[in-house]
CSV table of C-alpha atoms in Angstrom, one decimal:
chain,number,residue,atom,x,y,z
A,14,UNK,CA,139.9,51.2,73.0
A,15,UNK,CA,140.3,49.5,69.9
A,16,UNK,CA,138.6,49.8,66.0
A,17,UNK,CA,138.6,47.4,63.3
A,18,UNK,CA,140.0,49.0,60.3
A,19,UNK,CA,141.4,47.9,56.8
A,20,UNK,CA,144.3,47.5,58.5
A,21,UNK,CA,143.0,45.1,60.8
A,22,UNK,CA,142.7,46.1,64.5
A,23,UNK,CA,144.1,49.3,65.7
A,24,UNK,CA,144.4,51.6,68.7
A,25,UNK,CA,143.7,55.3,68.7
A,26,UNK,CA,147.0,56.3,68.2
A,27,UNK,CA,147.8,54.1,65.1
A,28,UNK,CA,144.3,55.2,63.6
A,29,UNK,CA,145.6,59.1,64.1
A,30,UNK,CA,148.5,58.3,62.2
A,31,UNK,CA,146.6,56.4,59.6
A,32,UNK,CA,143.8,59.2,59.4
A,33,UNK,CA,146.7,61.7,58.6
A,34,UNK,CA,148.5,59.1,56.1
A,35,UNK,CA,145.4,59.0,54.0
A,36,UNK,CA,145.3,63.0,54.1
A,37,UNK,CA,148.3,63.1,52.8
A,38,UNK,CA,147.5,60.5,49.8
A,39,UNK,CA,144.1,62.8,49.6
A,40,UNK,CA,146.2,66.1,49.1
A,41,UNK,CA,148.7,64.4,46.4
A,42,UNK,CA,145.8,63.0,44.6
A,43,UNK,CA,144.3,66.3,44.1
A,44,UNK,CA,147.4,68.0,43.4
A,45,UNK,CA,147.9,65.3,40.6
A,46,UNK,CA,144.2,65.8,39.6
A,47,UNK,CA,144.9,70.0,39.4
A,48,UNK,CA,148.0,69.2,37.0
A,49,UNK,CA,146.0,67.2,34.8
A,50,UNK,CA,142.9,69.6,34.3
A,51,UNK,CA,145.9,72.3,33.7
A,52,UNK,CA,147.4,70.0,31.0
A,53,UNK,CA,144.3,69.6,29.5
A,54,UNK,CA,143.2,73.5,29.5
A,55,UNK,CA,146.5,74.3,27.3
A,56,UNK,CA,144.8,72.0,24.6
A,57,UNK,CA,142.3,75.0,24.3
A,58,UNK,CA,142.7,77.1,21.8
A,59,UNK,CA,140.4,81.2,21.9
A,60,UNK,CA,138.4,80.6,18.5
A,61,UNK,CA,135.7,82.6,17.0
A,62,UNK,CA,132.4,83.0,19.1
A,63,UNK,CA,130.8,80.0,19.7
A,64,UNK,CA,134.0,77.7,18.2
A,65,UNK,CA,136.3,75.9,20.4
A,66,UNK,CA,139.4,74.6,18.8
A,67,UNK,CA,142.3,71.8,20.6
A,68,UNK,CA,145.2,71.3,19.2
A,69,UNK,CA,147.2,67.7,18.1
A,70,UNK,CA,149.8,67.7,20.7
A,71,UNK,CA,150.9,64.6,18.7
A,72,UNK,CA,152.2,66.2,16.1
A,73,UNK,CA,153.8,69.1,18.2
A,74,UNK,CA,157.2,68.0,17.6
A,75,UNK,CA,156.6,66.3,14.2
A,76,UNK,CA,156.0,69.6,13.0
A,77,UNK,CA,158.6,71.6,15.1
A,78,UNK,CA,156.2,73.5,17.2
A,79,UNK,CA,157.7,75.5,20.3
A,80,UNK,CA,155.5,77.3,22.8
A,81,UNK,CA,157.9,79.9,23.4
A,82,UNK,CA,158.7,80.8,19.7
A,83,UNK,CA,155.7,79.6,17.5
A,84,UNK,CA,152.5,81.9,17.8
A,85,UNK,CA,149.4,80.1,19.5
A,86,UNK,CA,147.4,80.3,15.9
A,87,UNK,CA,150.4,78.3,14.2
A,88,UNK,CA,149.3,75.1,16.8
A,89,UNK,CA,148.1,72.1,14.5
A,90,UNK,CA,144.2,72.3,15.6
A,91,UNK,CA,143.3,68.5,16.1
A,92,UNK,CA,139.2,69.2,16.5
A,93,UNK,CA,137.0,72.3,16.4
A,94,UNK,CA,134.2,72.0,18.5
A,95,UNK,CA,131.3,74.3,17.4
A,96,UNK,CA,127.8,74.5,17.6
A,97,UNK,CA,127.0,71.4,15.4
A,98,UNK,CA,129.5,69.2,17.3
A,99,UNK,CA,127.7,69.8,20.7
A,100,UNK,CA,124.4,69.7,19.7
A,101,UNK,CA,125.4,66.4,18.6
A,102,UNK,CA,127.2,65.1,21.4
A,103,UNK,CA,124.1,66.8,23.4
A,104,UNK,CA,121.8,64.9,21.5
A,105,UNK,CA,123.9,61.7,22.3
A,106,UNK,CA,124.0,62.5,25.8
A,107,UNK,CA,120.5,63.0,26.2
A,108,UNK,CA,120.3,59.4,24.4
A,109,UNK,CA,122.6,57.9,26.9
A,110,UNK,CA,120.3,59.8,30.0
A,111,UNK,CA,117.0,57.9,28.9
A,112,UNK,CA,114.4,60.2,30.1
A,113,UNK,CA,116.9,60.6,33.7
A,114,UNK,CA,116.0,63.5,35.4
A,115,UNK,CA,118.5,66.8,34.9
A,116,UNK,CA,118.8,70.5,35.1
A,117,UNK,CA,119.9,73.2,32.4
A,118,UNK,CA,122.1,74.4,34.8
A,119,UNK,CA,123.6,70.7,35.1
A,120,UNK,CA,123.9,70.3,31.3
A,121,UNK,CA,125.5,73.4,30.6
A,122,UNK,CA,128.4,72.8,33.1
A,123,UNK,CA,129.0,69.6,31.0
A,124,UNK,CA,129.6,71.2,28.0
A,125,UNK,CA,130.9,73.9,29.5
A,126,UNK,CA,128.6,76.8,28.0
A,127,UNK,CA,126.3,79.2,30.0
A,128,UNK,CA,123.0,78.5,31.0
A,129,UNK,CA,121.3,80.4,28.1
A,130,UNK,CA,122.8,78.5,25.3
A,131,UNK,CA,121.8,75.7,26.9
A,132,UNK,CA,118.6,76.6,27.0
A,133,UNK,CA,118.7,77.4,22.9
A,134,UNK,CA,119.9,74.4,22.3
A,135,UNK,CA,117.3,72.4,24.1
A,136,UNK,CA,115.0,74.3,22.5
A,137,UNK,CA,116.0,74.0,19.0
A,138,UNK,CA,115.8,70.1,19.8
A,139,UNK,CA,112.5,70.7,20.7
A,140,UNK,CA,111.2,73.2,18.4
A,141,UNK,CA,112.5,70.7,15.2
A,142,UNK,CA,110.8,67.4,17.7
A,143,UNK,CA,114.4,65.9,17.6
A,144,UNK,CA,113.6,65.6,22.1
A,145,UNK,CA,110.3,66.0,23.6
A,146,UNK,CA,110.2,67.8,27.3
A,147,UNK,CA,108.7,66.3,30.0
A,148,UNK,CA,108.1,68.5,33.2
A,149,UNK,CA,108.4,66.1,36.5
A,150,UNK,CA,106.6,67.0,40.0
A,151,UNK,CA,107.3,66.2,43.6
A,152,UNK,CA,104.4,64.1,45.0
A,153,UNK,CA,103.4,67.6,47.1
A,154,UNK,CA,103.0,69.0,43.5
A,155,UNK,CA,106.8,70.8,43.3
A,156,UNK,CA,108.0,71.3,39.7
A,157,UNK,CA,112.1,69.7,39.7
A,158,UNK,CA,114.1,68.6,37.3
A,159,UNK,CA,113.2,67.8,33.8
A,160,UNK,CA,113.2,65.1,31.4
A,161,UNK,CA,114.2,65.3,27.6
A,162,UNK,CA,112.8,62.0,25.6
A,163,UNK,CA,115.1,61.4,22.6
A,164,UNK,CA,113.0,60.9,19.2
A,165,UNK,CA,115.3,58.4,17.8
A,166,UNK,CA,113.7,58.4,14.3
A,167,UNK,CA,115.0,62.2,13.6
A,168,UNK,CA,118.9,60.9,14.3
A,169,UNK,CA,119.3,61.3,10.7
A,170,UNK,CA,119.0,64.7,10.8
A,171,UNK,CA,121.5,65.4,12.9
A,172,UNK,CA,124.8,67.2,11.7
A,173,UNK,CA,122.9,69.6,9.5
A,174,UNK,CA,124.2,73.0,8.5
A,175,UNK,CA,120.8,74.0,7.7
A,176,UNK,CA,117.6,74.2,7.4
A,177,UNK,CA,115.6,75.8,4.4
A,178,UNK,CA,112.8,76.3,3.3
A,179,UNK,CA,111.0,76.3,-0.4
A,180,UNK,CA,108.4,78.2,-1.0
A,181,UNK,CA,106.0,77.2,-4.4
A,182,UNK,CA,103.3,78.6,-6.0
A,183,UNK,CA,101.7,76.5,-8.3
A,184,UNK,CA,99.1,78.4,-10.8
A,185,UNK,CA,97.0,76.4,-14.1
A,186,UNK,CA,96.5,78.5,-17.1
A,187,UNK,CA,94.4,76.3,-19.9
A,188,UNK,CA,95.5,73.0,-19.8
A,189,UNK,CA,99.3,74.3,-18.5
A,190,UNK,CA,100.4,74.4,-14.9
A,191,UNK,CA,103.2,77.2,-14.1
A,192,UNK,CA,105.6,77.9,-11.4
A,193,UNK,CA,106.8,80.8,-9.5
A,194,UNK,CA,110.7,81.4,-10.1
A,195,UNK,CA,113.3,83.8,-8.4
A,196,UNK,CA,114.9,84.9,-11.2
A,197,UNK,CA,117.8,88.0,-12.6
A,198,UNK,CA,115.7,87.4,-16.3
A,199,UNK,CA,113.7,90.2,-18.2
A,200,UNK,CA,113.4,91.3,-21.5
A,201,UNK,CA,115.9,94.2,-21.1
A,202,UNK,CA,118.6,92.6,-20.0
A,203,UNK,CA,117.7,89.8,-22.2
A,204,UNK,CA,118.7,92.2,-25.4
A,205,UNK,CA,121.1,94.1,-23.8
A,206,UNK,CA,123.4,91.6,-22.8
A,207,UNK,CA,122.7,89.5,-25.8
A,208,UNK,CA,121.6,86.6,-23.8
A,209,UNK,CA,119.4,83.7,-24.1
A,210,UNK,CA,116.9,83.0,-21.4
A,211,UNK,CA,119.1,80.0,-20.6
A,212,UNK,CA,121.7,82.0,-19.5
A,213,UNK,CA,120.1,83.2,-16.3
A,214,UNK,CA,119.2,81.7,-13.3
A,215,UNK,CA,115.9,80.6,-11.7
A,216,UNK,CA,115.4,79.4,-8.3
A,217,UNK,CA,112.2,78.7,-6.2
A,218,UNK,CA,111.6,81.5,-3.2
A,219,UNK,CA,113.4,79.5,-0.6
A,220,UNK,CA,115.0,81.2,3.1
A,221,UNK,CA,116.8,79.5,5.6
A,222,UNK,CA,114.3,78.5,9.1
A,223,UNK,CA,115.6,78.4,12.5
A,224,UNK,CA,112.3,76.1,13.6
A,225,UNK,CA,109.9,73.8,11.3
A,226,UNK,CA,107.1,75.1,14.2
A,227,UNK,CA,107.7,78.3,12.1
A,228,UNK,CA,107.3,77.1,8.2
A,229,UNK,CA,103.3,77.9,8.4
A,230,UNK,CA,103.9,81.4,9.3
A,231,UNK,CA,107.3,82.4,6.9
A,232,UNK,CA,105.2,80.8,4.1
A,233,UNK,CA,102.3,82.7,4.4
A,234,UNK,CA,104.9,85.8,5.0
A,235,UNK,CA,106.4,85.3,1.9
A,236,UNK,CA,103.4,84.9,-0.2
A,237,UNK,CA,102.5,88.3,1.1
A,238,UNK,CA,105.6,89.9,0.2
A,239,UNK,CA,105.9,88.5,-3.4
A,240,UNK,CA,102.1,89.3,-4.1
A,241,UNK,CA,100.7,91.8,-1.9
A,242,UNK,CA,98.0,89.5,-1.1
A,243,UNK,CA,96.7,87.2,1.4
A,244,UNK,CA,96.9,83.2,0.2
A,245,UNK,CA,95.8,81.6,3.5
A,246,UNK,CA,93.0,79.3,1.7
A,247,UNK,CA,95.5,78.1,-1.0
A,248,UNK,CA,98.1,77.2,1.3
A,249,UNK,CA,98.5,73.5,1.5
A,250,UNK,CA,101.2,73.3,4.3
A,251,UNK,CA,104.6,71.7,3.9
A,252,UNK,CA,104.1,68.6,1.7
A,253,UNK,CA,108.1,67.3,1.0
A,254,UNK,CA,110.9,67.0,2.8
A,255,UNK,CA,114.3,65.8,2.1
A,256,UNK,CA,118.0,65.5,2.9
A,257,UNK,CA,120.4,67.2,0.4
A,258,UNK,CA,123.9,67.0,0.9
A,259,UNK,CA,127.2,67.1,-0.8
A,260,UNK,CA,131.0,68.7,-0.7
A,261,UNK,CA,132.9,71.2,-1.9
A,262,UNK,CA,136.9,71.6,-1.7
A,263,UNK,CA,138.5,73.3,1.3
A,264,UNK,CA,142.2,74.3,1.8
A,265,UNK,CA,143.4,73.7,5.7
A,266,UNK,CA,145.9,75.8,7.3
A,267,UNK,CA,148.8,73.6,6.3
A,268,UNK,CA,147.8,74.7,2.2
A,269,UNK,CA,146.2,70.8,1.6
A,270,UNK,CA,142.7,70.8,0.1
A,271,UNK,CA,140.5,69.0,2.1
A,272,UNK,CA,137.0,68.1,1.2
A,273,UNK,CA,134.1,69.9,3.3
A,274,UNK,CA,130.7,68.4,3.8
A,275,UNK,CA,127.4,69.6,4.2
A,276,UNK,CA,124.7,68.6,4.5
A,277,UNK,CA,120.8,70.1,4.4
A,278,UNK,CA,117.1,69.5,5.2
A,279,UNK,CA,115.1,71.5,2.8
A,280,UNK,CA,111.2,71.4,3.2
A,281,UNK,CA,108.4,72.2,0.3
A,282,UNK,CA,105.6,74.2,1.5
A,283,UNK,CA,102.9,74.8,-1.2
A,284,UNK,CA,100.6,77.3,-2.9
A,285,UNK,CA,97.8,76.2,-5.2
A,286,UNK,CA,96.5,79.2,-6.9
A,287,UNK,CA,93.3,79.5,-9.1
A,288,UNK,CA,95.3,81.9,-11.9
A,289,UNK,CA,99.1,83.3,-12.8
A,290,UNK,CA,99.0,86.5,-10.2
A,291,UNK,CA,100.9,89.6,-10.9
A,292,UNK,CA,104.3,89.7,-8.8
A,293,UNK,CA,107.4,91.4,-7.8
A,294,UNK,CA,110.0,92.5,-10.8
A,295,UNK,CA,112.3,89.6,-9.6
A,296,UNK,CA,110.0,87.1,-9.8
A,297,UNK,CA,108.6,85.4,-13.0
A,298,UNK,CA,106.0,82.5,-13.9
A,299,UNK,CA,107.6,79.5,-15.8
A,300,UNK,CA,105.4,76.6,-17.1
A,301,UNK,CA,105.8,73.5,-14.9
A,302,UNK,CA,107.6,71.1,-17.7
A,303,UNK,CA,110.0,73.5,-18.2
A,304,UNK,CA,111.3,73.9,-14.8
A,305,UNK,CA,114.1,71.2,-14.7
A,306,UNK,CA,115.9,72.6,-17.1
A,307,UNK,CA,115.8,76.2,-16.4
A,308,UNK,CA,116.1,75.5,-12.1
A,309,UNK,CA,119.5,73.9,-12.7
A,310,UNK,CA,119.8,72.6,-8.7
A,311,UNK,CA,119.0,69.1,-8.1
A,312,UNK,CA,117.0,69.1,-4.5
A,313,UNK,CA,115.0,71.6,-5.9
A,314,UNK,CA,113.8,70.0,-9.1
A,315,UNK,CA,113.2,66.6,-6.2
A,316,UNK,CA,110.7,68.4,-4.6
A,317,UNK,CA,108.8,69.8,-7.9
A,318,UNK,CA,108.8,66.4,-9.4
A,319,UNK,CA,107.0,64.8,-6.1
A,320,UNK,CA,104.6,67.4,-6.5
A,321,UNK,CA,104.1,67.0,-9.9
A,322,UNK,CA,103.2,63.3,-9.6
A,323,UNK,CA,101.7,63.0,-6.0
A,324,UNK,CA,100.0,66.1,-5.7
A,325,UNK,CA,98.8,67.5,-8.8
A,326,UNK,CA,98.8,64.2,-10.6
């Protein structure tokens, strides 16, 4: 009996032989494969929790490096993978799926974390409406795998170290509007120190938010702490937002300053108040005008100024 192979026509004895020819070739190739996934697993380097760091195997021997001799933490790192880096190549992934159908259990195997930072992940996308979830049924009803539709206008705001959140209260007195500063400034230590009031610092109430679905609740939170009061009518929501970024120098592990980058997204949630409330010691009223140049921090002065102009006129 004969079969038509790739070979052309065969007996059963010469397809035997081939049969156990391309066993072989299947046993080398996988042997080759195991090598290279053990080359690439020495390029991992035990970082901190959460950080994954390779190093540069290119400049192993430009630098003199020896595995046997050098300590592992003397290895020129080439890339740190942390948190930021795979939400972004998440994000990118999820971009590249296009609403495809996929498991938690799939994603996290891809990026090679468990299933429950996966699922933080996805849900900080979701929570800040960088992805939307859509949950998928059989046609007998059976829930499967989901989808994740990628909101491409909030790519921007990728690659943020964080998010925060500014807290103002607003109060008119006369004809004078005022603002509610975080500030080390009284009277005593005024005299004491023999300082003028411009040599302390004032800051808007302001804490960093893991989810913008949260801002409604921290603001009113805040307002309660500061004042012992409850300001749920004068609350006006969040009315800014902006991107702040910037740099700040950085000396690597072979002693060269390197420039770091950051950058923010800091919202302005707002209190309209009907008079100048009493508040905690640390805390002191300001009048409006005189903000900028006692808040010496640019974003923040942004998001006074747009209220100033678009809000209270």
């Amino acid at each position: 009996m004969k079969y038509y192979d790739e070979y052309g026509y065969v007996d059963v004895l010469d397809l035997k032989k081939i049969k156990e020819i391309r066993q072989k070739e299947r046993i080398e190739q996988n042997k080759i494969k195991i090598e290279d996934k053990k080359k690439r697993n020495k390029t991992y380097l035990k970082g901190q929790r959460g950080v994954r760091k390779y190093y540069d195997y290119d400049k192993l021997e430009e630098l003199g490096f020896n595995e046997l001799t050098n300590k592992e933490q003397d290895r020129p790192i080439k890339c740190i993978y942390n948190k930021n880096l795979r939400r972004e190549k998440l994000f990118a992934y999820l971009k590249y799926l296009k609403g495809t159908k996929v498991s938690v259990r799939d994603l996290a195997w891809k990026f090679a974390v468990t299933e429950r930072t996966m699922q933080s992940d996805l849900k900080f996308f979701i929570d800040n409406g960088f992805i939307e979830k859509q949950i998928n049924k059989t046609a007998i009803g059976r829930i499967t795998k989901n989808s994740y539709i990628v909101n491409k206008n909030k790519e921007k705001d990728l690659n943020l170290n964080n998010s925060i959140l500014f807290v103002v209260f607003i109060a008119q007195k006369g004809n004078k509007y005022y603002v509610l500063t975080k500030t080390d400034y009284d009277e005593f230590n005024k005299s004491f120190y023999n300082k003028t009031i411009e040599d302390f610092d004032f800051e808007l109430p302001s804490v960093r938010i893991e989810s913008i679905k949260m801002i409604d609740k921290i603001s009113n939170k805040i307002a309660s702490s500061i004042f012992s009061k409850n300001f749920k009518d004068e609350y006006k929501s969040v009315v800014y937002s902006n991107i702040a970024k910037g740099k700040f120098p950085r000396i690597d592990e072979y002693g060269k300053t390197q420039n770091e980058w950051w950058k923010e997204k800091d919202y302005f949630s707002l209190f309209i108040l009907n008079r100048l409330y009493d508040c905690k010691i640390d805390y002191k009223w300001i009048t409006l005008n005189t903000a900028p140049r006692k808040i010496r921090i640019y974003n923040q002065n942004k998001g006074l100024k747009y209220i100033k102009e678009n809000i209270l006129g």
